[in-house]
Amino acid sequence: MATSGGEPSAPVGPVPFADVDGEQLVPERRAQPEAGLGDDLADDMVSSLPSKMEVSLPMRLRLYRGFWLAEIHIPAAVAMQRRLVPRPDDVVVASLPKCGTTWLIALAFATMARRAHPPDAGAGAGHPLRRLNPHQCVPFLEGLFARGQQAKLDALPSPRLMNTHMPLAMLPSAGGGGGGCRVVYICREPKDMAVSMCHYTRRVMPRVSFAETFESYCDGAKIYGPFWDHILGYWRASSATPDTVLFLRYEELLRDPAGNVRKLAQFVGLPFSEAEEEAGMVGAIVALCSLDNMRGFEANRTGYVDAQRRIPRETLFRKGVAGDWVHHMTPEMARRLDDIVADKFGGTGLAFK
């Protein structure tokens, strides 16, 4: 890496995706997928896959390679495996929905772009995260591939920061732990994950009860589920190839955000220098991306994270706590989900605290 004045030169990227892609701001404008997308998975083949309606979102799911994916994302999964060409310095933030994804995206973007966009209030008055929602800063892979717009990724400078909810098996060269790029995965205690998802989707389907959402998690039939297989895919990869897959827990991020930001920076190859530490760079990033701070930005108080389903961005910034499940689950519900977790994760070394 080139140097100037003894300091490493800053990479150009990641750049805010919305700044280079105006269509990201109007996601309801869908382009037709490119010709030949998933040519070995024709429409009649997709329609032959087992299906069900997502209980809390108006979408049909199909069971593909052991996971319940949105029907429109199955061709995207095929295209991602075939046509996503990872670069060595790519970083993909992966998770199940409602596991702290938005927070981690913000922290990752602020960390990786800190030299181009200083996070402190003085120097960072025009920081992208102060004017854009975190999801406008980072491209959502299956959304792009479902619209046949994956070529937009090629135009992004390195290092690229991307986001997905797909299981590891749907990423290119998944057996290698991420296809040559780095993957940062975040998981959350399953009971809290179920509660957060219910609050989120009630903006679309207010009549869906928590009991219905809970059952879909227990049955493994939630979108991108079963949740246990999704989590374990990344967990095992993080053990096998820790240099390419970093596994984070939401609860640990809450307890020690600064320590986990340092871990993230080290993992993506951009550790904080002594000068940055002395200047309070880590604390500035944590403060910029705090829930209270992000909740106050105009970009997070207005507009829609999902314009088609009219889900407001403000729903992404609810409580940001651990243990909220105690206010929503009966003891019997909690025991049932805990038993499932004990059965599915027993002997793996992964535990939820």
Short mmCIF file of N, CA, C and O in Angstrom, two decimals, residues 54-163:
data_model
loop_
_atom_site.label_atom_id
_atom_site.label_comp_id
_atom_site.label_asym_id
_atom_site.label_seq_id
_atom_site.Cartn_x
_atom_site.Cartn_y
_atom_site.Cartn_z
N GLU A 54 -45.00 -16.56 3.61
CA GLU A 54 -44.37 -16.01 4.81
C GLU A 54 -45.46 -15.48 5.72
O GLU A 54 -46.32 -14.71 5.30
N VAL A 55 -45.42 -15.88 6.98
CA VAL A 55 -46.53 -15.58 7.89
C VAL A 55 -46.67 -14.09 8.16
O VAL A 55 -47.79 -13.60 8.34
N SER A 56 -45.58 -13.35 8.17
CA SER A 56 -45.68 -11.95 8.57
C SER A 56 -45.32 -10.97 7.46
O SER A 56 -45.25 -9.77 7.70
N LEU A 57 -45.07 -11.44 6.27
CA LEU A 57 -44.82 -10.59 5.12
C LEU A 57 -45.59 -11.15 3.93
O LEU A 57 -45.64 -12.38 3.75
N PRO A 58 -46.16 -10.29 3.10
CA PRO A 58 -46.92 -10.80 1.95
C PRO A 58 -46.00 -11.27 0.83
O PRO A 58 -45.85 -10.62 -0.20
N MET A 59 -45.34 -12.41 1.05
CA MET A 59 -44.46 -12.96 0.03
C MET A 59 -44.49 -14.49 0.09
O MET A 59 -44.74 -15.08 1.14
N ARG A 60 -44.23 -15.09 -1.06
CA ARG A 60 -44.16 -16.55 -1.12
C ARG A 60 -42.71 -16.99 -0.96
O ARG A 60 -41.80 -16.41 -1.55
N LEU A 61 -42.52 -18.02 -0.16
CA LEU A 61 -41.21 -18.61 0.05
C LEU A 61 -41.11 -19.93 -0.68
O LEU A 61 -42.11 -20.63 -0.86
N ARG A 62 -39.90 -20.25 -1.12
CA ARG A 62 -39.63 -21.55 -1.75
C ARG A 62 -38.46 -22.20 -1.01
O ARG A 62 -37.51 -21.52 -0.60
N LEU A 63 -38.53 -23.49 -0.86
CA LEU A 63 -37.46 -24.23 -0.19
C LEU A 63 -36.40 -24.60 -1.22
O LEU A 63 -36.61 -25.46 -2.08
N TYR A 64 -35.27 -23.92 -1.14
CA TYR A 64 -34.19 -24.12 -2.11
C TYR A 64 -32.91 -24.47 -1.38
O TYR A 64 -32.44 -23.72 -0.52
N ARG A 65 -32.36 -25.61 -1.69
CA ARG A 65 -31.11 -26.09 -1.07
C ARG A 65 -31.18 -26.05 0.45
O ARG A 65 -30.23 -25.70 1.14
N GLY A 66 -32.36 -26.39 0.96
CA GLY A 66 -32.54 -26.53 2.40
C GLY A 66 -32.91 -25.25 3.13
O GLY A 66 -33.05 -25.27 4.36
N PHE A 67 -33.13 -24.13 2.40
CA PHE A 67 -33.46 -22.87 3.04
C PHE A 67 -34.72 -22.27 2.42
O PHE A 67 -34.93 -22.37 1.20
N TRP A 68 -35.53 -21.62 3.26
CA TRP A 68 -36.72 -20.94 2.80
C TRP A 68 -36.36 -19.54 2.33
O TRP A 68 -36.06 -18.66 3.15
N LEU A 69 -36.33 -19.35 1.03
CA LEU A 69 -35.98 -18.05 0.45
C LEU A 69 -37.21 -17.43 -0.21
O LEU A 69 -38.11 -18.14 -0.67
N ALA A 70 -37.23 -16.10 -0.26
CA ALA A 70 -38.27 -15.43 -1.04
C ALA A 70 -38.20 -15.93 -2.47
O ALA A 70 -37.12 -16.09 -3.04
N GLU A 71 -39.34 -16.17 -3.06
CA GLU A 71 -39.39 -16.73 -4.40
C GLU A 71 -38.56 -15.91 -5.39
O GLU A 71 -37.83 -16.47 -6.22
N ILE A 72 -38.62 -14.58 -5.27
CA ILE A 72 -37.88 -13.73 -6.21
C ILE A 72 -36.38 -13.80 -5.99
O ILE A 72 -35.60 -13.37 -6.85
N HIS A 73 -35.94 -14.34 -4.85
CA HIS A 73 -34.52 -14.40 -4.56
C HIS A 73 -33.87 -15.72 -4.94
O HIS A 73 -32.65 -15.86 -4.81
N ILE A 74 -34.64 -16.68 -5.41
CA ILE A 74 -34.03 -17.95 -5.81
C ILE A 74 -33.18 -17.77 -7.07
O ILE A 74 -32.01 -18.18 -7.10
N PRO A 75 -33.69 -17.13 -8.14
CA PRO A 75 -32.80 -16.85 -9.27
C PRO A 75 -31.62 -15.97 -8.85
O PRO A 75 -30.52 -16.10 -9.39
N ALA A 76 -31.84 -15.07 -7.88
CA ALA A 76 -30.75 -14.23 -7.41
C ALA A 76 -29.68 -15.08 -6.74
O ALA A 76 -28.48 -14.82 -6.89
N ALA A 77 -30.09 -16.10 -5.98
CA ALA A 77 -29.12 -16.97 -5.31
C ALA A 77 -28.27 -17.70 -6.35
O ALA A 77 -27.05 -17.85 -6.19
N VAL A 78 -28.91 -18.18 -7.42
CA VAL A 78 -28.18 -18.85 -8.49
C VAL A 78 -27.19 -17.90 -9.14
O VAL A 78 -26.02 -18.22 -9.36
N ALA A 79 -27.66 -16.68 -9.43
CA ALA A 79 -26.80 -15.69 -10.10
C ALA A 79 -25.65 -15.26 -9.20
O ALA A 79 -24.53 -15.04 -9.68
N MET A 80 -25.90 -15.13 -7.91
CA MET A 80 -24.83 -14.74 -6.99
C MET A 80 -23.71 -15.76 -7.01
O MET A 80 -22.52 -15.41 -7.03
N GLN A 81 -24.06 -17.04 -7.00
CA GLN A 81 -23.04 -18.08 -7.01
C GLN A 81 -22.25 -18.09 -8.31
O GLN A 81 -21.06 -18.38 -8.32
N ARG A 82 -22.92 -17.75 -9.41
CA ARG A 82 -22.26 -17.81 -10.71
C ARG A 82 -21.50 -16.54 -11.07
O ARG A 82 -20.44 -16.60 -11.70
N ARG A 83 -22.05 -15.40 -10.69
CA ARG A 83 -21.60 -14.15 -11.30
C ARG A 83 -21.02 -13.14 -10.32
O ARG A 83 -20.51 -12.10 -10.76
N LEU A 84 -21.13 -13.40 -9.04
CA LEU A 84 -20.48 -12.51 -8.10
C LEU A 84 -19.00 -12.88 -8.02
O LEU A 84 -18.65 -13.97 -7.56
N VAL A 85 -18.17 -12.00 -8.53
CA VAL A 85 -16.73 -12.26 -8.55
C VAL A 85 -16.09 -11.49 -7.41
O VAL A 85 -15.91 -10.27 -7.49
N PRO A 86 -15.75 -12.18 -6.32
CA PRO A 86 -15.21 -11.46 -5.16
C PRO A 86 -13.82 -10.90 -5.44
O PRO A 86 -13.04 -11.47 -6.19
N ARG A 87 -13.55 -9.77 -4.84
CA ARG A 87 -12.21 -9.20 -4.83
C ARG A 87 -11.57 -9.51 -3.47
O ARG A 87 -12.28 -9.66 -2.47
N PRO A 88 -10.28 -9.61 -3.42
CA PRO A 88 -9.62 -9.99 -2.16
C PRO A 88 -9.94 -9.06 -0.99
O PRO A 88 -9.92 -9.49 0.16
N ASP A 89 -10.22 -7.78 -1.27
CA ASP A 89 -10.49 -6.86 -0.18
C ASP A 89 -11.97 -6.55 -0.01
O ASP A 89 -12.36 -5.64 0.72
N ASP A 90 -12.86 -7.33 -0.65
CA ASP A 90 -14.30 -7.20 -0.42
C ASP A 90 -14.64 -7.57 1.01
O ASP A 90 -14.02 -8.47 1.60
N VAL A 91 -15.65 -6.92 1.55
CA VAL A 91 -16.20 -7.27 2.86
C VAL A 91 -17.71 -7.41 2.71
O VAL A 91 -18.37 -6.51 2.20
N VAL A 92 -18.24 -8.55 3.14
CA VAL A 92 -19.67 -8.81 3.10
C VAL A 92 -20.18 -8.92 4.52
O VAL A 92 -19.69 -9.75 5.30
N VAL A 93 -21.15 -8.09 4.88
CA VAL A 93 -21.82 -8.20 6.18
C VAL A 93 -23.01 -9.12 5.99
O VAL A 93 -23.89 -8.84 5.17
N ALA A 94 -23.05 -10.21 6.73
CA ALA A 94 -24.11 -11.21 6.58
C ALA A 94 -24.83 -11.42 7.91
O ALA A 94 -24.23 -11.27 8.98
N SER A 95 -26.10 -11.78 7.82
CA SER A 95 -26.89 -12.00 9.02
C SER A 95 -28.25 -12.55 8.63
O SER A 95 -28.65 -12.47 7.47
N LEU A 96 -28.96 -13.06 9.60
CA LEU A 96 -30.40 -13.23 9.49
C LEU A 96 -31.05 -11.87 9.73
O LEU A 96 -30.45 -11.00 10.38
N PRO A 97 -32.27 -11.66 9.24
CA PRO A 97 -32.93 -10.38 9.53
C PRO A 97 -33.15 -10.19 11.02
O PRO A 97 -33.36 -11.14 11.77
N LYS A 98 -33.06 -8.93 11.45
CA LYS A 98 -33.34 -8.51 12.82
C LYS A 98 -32.32 -9.03 13.82
O LYS A 98 -32.66 -9.48 14.93
N CYS A 99 -31.06 -8.96 13.45
CA CYS A 99 -29.98 -9.41 14.33
C CYS A 99 -28.94 -8.33 14.59
O CYS A 99 -27.82 -8.64 14.98
N GLY A 100 -29.30 -7.08 14.34
CA GLY A 100 -28.33 -6.01 14.49
C GLY A 100 -27.64 -5.65 13.19
O GLY A 100 -26.59 -4.99 13.21
N THR A 101 -28.25 -6.04 12.09
CA THR A 101 -27.64 -5.81 10.77
C THR A 101 -27.38 -4.33 10.51
O THR A 101 -26.29 -3.94 10.07
N THR A 102 -28.39 -3.49 10.73
CA THR A 102 -28.25 -2.07 10.42
C THR A 102 -27.12 -1.44 11.22
O THR A 102 -26.33 -0.64 10.70
N TRP A 103 -27.03 -1.78 12.49
CA TRP A 103 -25.97 -1.25 13.35
C TRP A 103 -24.60 -1.70 12.86
O TRP A 103 -23.67 -0.90 12.74
N LEU A 104 -24.48 -2.99 12.53
CA LEU A 104 -23.19 -3.50 12.07
C LEU A 104 -22.80 -2.89 10.74
O LEU A 104 -21.62 -2.58 10.51
N ILE A 105 -23.75 -2.69 9.84
CA ILE A 105 -23.46 -2.05 8.56
C ILE A 105 -22.91 -0.64 8.80
O ILE A 105 -21.92 -0.22 8.19
N ALA A 106 -23.56 0.09 9.70
CA ALA A 106 -23.11 1.44 10.00
C ALA A 106 -21.70 1.44 10.59
O ALA A 106 -20.84 2.22 10.18
N LEU A 107 -21.45 0.56 11.55
CA LEU A 107 -20.12 0.48 12.16
C LEU A 107 -19.06 0.08 11.14
O LEU A 107 -17.95 0.64 11.14
N ALA A 108 -19.39 -0.88 10.28
CA ALA A 108 -18.43 -1.33 9.27
C ALA A 108 -18.13 -0.22 8.28
O ALA A 108 -16.98 0.01 7.90
N PHE A 109 -19.18 0.48 7.83
CA PHE A 109 -18.96 1.57 6.88
C PHE A 109 -18.13 2.68 7.51
O PHE A 109 -17.16 3.18 6.91
N ALA A 110 -18.49 3.08 8.73
CA ALA A 110 -17.75 4.16 9.39
C ALA A 110 -16.30 3.77 9.64
O ALA A 110 -15.40 4.61 9.53
N THR A 111 -16.07 2.51 9.95
CA THR A 111 -14.71 2.04 10.20
C THR A 111 -13.88 2.00 8.92
O THR A 111 -12.75 2.50 8.88
N MET A 112 -14.44 1.43 7.86
CA MET A 112 -13.69 1.26 6.63
C MET A 112 -13.50 2.58 5.88
O MET A 112 -12.53 2.74 5.14
N ALA A 113 -14.43 3.52 6.04
CA ALA A 113 -14.37 4.79 5.31
C ALA A 113 -13.88 5.94 6.19
O ALA A 113 -14.03 7.11 5.82
N ARG A 114 -13.26 5.63 7.33
CA ARG A 114 -12.97 6.66 8.33
C ARG A 114 -11.97 7.71 7.86
O ARG A 114 -12.00 8.84 8.33
N ARG A 115 -11.08 7.35 6.94
CA ARG A 115 -10.11 8.35 6.49
C ARG A 115 -10.72 9.32 5.48
O ARG A 115 -10.44 10.51 5.49
N ALA A 116 -11.58 8.82 4.64
CA ALA A 116 -12.28 9.69 3.69
C ALA A 116 -13.40 10.47 4.38
O ALA A 116 -13.71 11.59 4.00
N HIS A 117 -14.01 9.84 5.41
CA HIS A 117 -15.13 10.46 6.11
C HIS A 117 -14.91 10.36 7.62
O HIS A 117 -15.39 9.42 8.27
N PRO A 118 -14.17 11.29 8.21
CA PRO A 118 -13.94 11.25 9.65
C PRO A 118 -15.25 11.26 10.42
O PRO A 118 -16.18 11.99 10.07
N PRO A 119 -15.35 10.44 11.46
CA PRO A 119 -16.64 10.27 12.14
C PRO A 119 -16.96 11.30 13.21
O PRO A 119 -18.11 11.38 13.65
N ASP A 120 -15.99 12.10 13.67
CA ASP A 120 -16.28 13.00 14.77
C ASP A 120 -17.20 14.13 14.32
O ASP A 120 -17.25 14.48 13.13
N ALA A 121 -17.91 14.71 15.25
CA ALA A 121 -18.96 15.68 14.93
C ALA A 121 -18.42 16.90 14.18
O ALA A 121 -19.09 17.44 13.30
N GLY A 122 -17.20 17.32 14.53
CA GLY A 122 -16.64 18.50 13.87
C GLY A 122 -16.27 18.24 12.43
O GLY A 122 -16.80 18.84 11.50
N ALA A 123 -15.37 17.24 12.25
CA ALA A 123 -14.91 16.93 10.89
C ALA A 123 -15.96 16.19 10.10
O ALA A 123 -15.95 16.20 8.87
N GLY A 124 -16.87 15.53 10.80
CA GLY A 124 -17.81 14.66 10.10
C GLY A 124 -19.21 15.21 9.98
O GLY A 124 -20.17 14.46 9.93
N ALA A 125 -19.36 16.53 9.96
CA ALA A 125 -20.70 17.11 9.86
C ALA A 125 -21.42 16.63 8.61
O ALA A 125 -22.65 16.53 8.59
N GLY A 126 -20.66 16.37 7.54
CA GLY A 126 -21.28 15.90 6.31
C GLY A 126 -21.10 14.42 6.09
O GLY A 126 -21.13 13.94 4.95
N HIS A 127 -20.86 13.67 7.17
CA HIS A 127 -20.63 12.23 7.05
C HIS A 127 -21.81 11.56 6.36
O HIS A 127 -22.97 11.89 6.63
N PRO A 128 -21.55 10.60 5.45
CA PRO A 128 -22.65 9.91 4.77
C PRO A 128 -23.70 9.35 5.70
O PRO A 128 -24.90 9.36 5.36
N LEU A 129 -23.30 8.85 6.86
CA LEU A 129 -24.27 8.27 7.79
C LEU A 129 -25.14 9.32 8.46
O LEU A 129 -26.14 8.98 9.11
N ARG A 130 -24.80 10.59 8.31
CA ARG A 130 -25.64 11.66 8.84
C ARG A 130 -26.70 12.09 7.83
O ARG A 130 -27.64 12.79 8.18
N ARG A 131 -26.54 11.69 6.56
CA ARG A 131 -27.51 12.09 5.55
C ARG A 131 -28.16 10.92 4.83
O ARG A 131 -29.13 11.10 4.09
N LEU A 132 -27.64 9.71 5.04
CA LEU A 132 -28.17 8.53 4.39
C LEU A 132 -28.45 7.45 5.42
O LEU A 132 -27.74 7.34 6.43
N ASN A 133 -29.46 6.65 5.16
CA ASN A 133 -29.69 5.46 5.97
C ASN A 133 -28.54 4.47 5.71
O ASN A 133 -28.03 4.41 4.58
N PRO A 134 -28.09 3.72 6.73
CA PRO A 134 -27.00 2.77 6.49
C PRO A 134 -27.22 1.85 5.30
O PRO A 134 -26.27 1.51 4.58
N HIS A 135 -28.47 1.46 5.06
CA HIS A 135 -28.74 0.56 3.93
C HIS A 135 -28.64 1.26 2.58
O HIS A 135 -28.58 0.59 1.55
N GLN A 136 -28.62 2.59 2.58
CA GLN A 136 -28.37 3.31 1.35
C GLN A 136 -26.87 3.41 1.07
O GLN A 136 -26.46 3.67 -0.05
N CYS A 137 -26.07 3.19 2.09
CA CYS A 137 -24.62 3.26 1.93
C CYS A 137 -24.03 1.96 1.42
O CYS A 137 -22.93 1.95 0.83
N VAL A 138 -24.74 0.85 1.64
CA VAL A 138 -24.19 -0.48 1.36
C VAL A 138 -25.15 -1.26 0.47
O VAL A 138 -26.33 -1.40 0.81
N PRO A 139 -24.71 -1.77 -0.67
CA PRO A 139 -25.62 -2.52 -1.56
C PRO A 139 -26.06 -3.84 -0.96
O PRO A 139 -25.27 -4.56 -0.34
N PHE A 140 -27.33 -4.16 -1.14
CA PHE A 140 -27.94 -5.40 -0.68
C PHE A 140 -27.86 -6.40 -1.83
O PHE A 140 -28.51 -6.23 -2.86
N LEU A 141 -27.05 -7.43 -1.67
CA LEU A 141 -26.70 -8.29 -2.80
C LEU A 141 -27.90 -8.95 -3.46
O LEU A 141 -28.05 -8.89 -4.69
N GLU A 142 -28.77 -9.62 -2.69
CA GLU A 142 -29.86 -10.33 -3.35
C GLU A 142 -30.85 -9.38 -4.01
O GLU A 142 -31.49 -9.74 -5.00
N GLY A 143 -30.95 -8.15 -3.48
CA GLY A 143 -31.81 -7.18 -4.13
C GLY A 143 -31.28 -6.80 -5.50
O GLY A 143 -32.03 -6.74 -6.48
N LEU A 144 -29.98 -6.56 -5.60
CA LEU A 144 -29.38 -6.24 -6.90
C LEU A 144 -29.48 -7.39 -7.88
O LEU A 144 -29.83 -7.21 -9.05
N PHE A 145 -29.16 -8.59 -7.40
CA PHE A 145 -29.18 -9.74 -8.31
C PHE A 145 -30.59 -10.11 -8.72
O PHE A 145 -30.82 -10.59 -9.83
N ALA A 146 -31.58 -9.90 -7.85
CA ALA A 146 -32.96 -10.17 -8.22
C ALA A 146 -33.44 -9.23 -9.32
O ALA A 146 -34.30 -9.59 -10.12
N ARG A 147 -32.86 -8.01 -9.37
CA ARG A 147 -33.23 -7.05 -10.41
C ARG A 147 -32.32 -7.09 -11.63
O ARG A 147 -32.47 -6.29 -12.54
N GLY A 148 -31.36 -8.03 -11.61
CA GLY A 148 -30.45 -8.12 -12.74
C GLY A 148 -29.51 -6.94 -12.83
O GLY A 148 -29.04 -6.60 -13.91
N GLN A 149 -29.21 -6.30 -11.69
CA GLN A 149 -28.39 -5.08 -11.68
C GLN A 149 -27.02 -5.31 -11.04
O GLN A 149 -26.39 -4.37 -10.56
N GLN A 150 -26.57 -6.56 -11.06
CA GLN A 150 -25.30 -6.87 -10.40
C GLN A 150 -24.10 -6.19 -11.05
O GLN A 150 -23.04 -6.04 -10.40
N ALA A 151 -24.24 -5.74 -12.28
CA ALA A 151 -23.13 -5.04 -12.94
C ALA A 151 -22.76 -3.76 -12.19
O ALA A 151 -21.63 -3.28 -12.31
N LYS A 152 -23.69 -3.21 -11.43
CA LYS A 152 -23.39 -2.01 -10.66
C LYS A 152 -22.29 -2.25 -9.64
O LYS A 152 -21.58 -1.32 -9.25
N LEU A 153 -22.17 -3.49 -9.19
CA LEU A 153 -21.11 -3.80 -8.22
C LEU A 153 -19.73 -3.62 -8.85
O LEU A 153 -18.78 -3.26 -8.17
N ASP A 154 -19.63 -3.92 -10.14
CA ASP A 154 -18.33 -3.84 -10.80
C ASP A 154 -17.81 -2.40 -10.85
O ASP A 154 -16.60 -2.19 -10.92
N ALA A 155 -18.72 -1.44 -10.82
CA ALA A 155 -18.31 -0.04 -10.93
C ALA A 155 -17.84 0.53 -9.59
O ALA A 155 -17.28 1.63 -9.56
N LEU A 156 -18.06 -0.19 -8.51
CA LEU A 156 -17.67 0.32 -7.20
C LEU A 156 -16.17 0.18 -6.99
O LEU A 156 -15.58 -0.85 -7.32
N PRO A 157 -15.54 1.20 -6.42
CA PRO A 157 -14.10 1.09 -6.13
C PRO A 157 -13.86 0.13 -4.97
O PRO A 157 -14.76 -0.15 -4.17
N SER A 158 -12.66 -0.37 -4.89
CA SER A 158 -12.28 -1.23 -3.78
C SER A 158 -11.76 -0.39 -2.62
O SER A 158 -11.19 0.68 -2.84
N PRO A 159 -11.97 -0.86 -1.40
CA PRO A 159 -12.67 -2.09 -1.03
C PRO A 159 -14.18 -1.89 -1.04
O PRO A 159 -14.67 -0.83 -0.64
N ARG A 160 -14.90 -2.91 -1.51
CA ARG A 160 -16.36 -2.84 -1.53
C ARG A 160 -16.91 -3.40 -0.21
O ARG A 160 -16.41 -4.40 0.30
N LEU A 161 -17.95 -2.78 0.29
CA LEU A 161 -18.67 -3.26 1.46
C LEU A 161 -20.08 -3.60 1.01
O LEU A 161 -20.77 -2.74 0.44
N MET A 162 -20.51 -4.85 1.23
CA MET A 162 -21.81 -5.33 0.76
C MET A 162 -22.55 -6.01 1.89
O MET A 162 -21.99 -6.32 2.92
N ASN A 163 -23.83 -6.26 1.64
CA ASN A 163 -24.70 -6.84 2.67
C ASN A 163 -25.55 -7.96 2.07
O ASN A 163 -25.98 -7.87 0.93
#
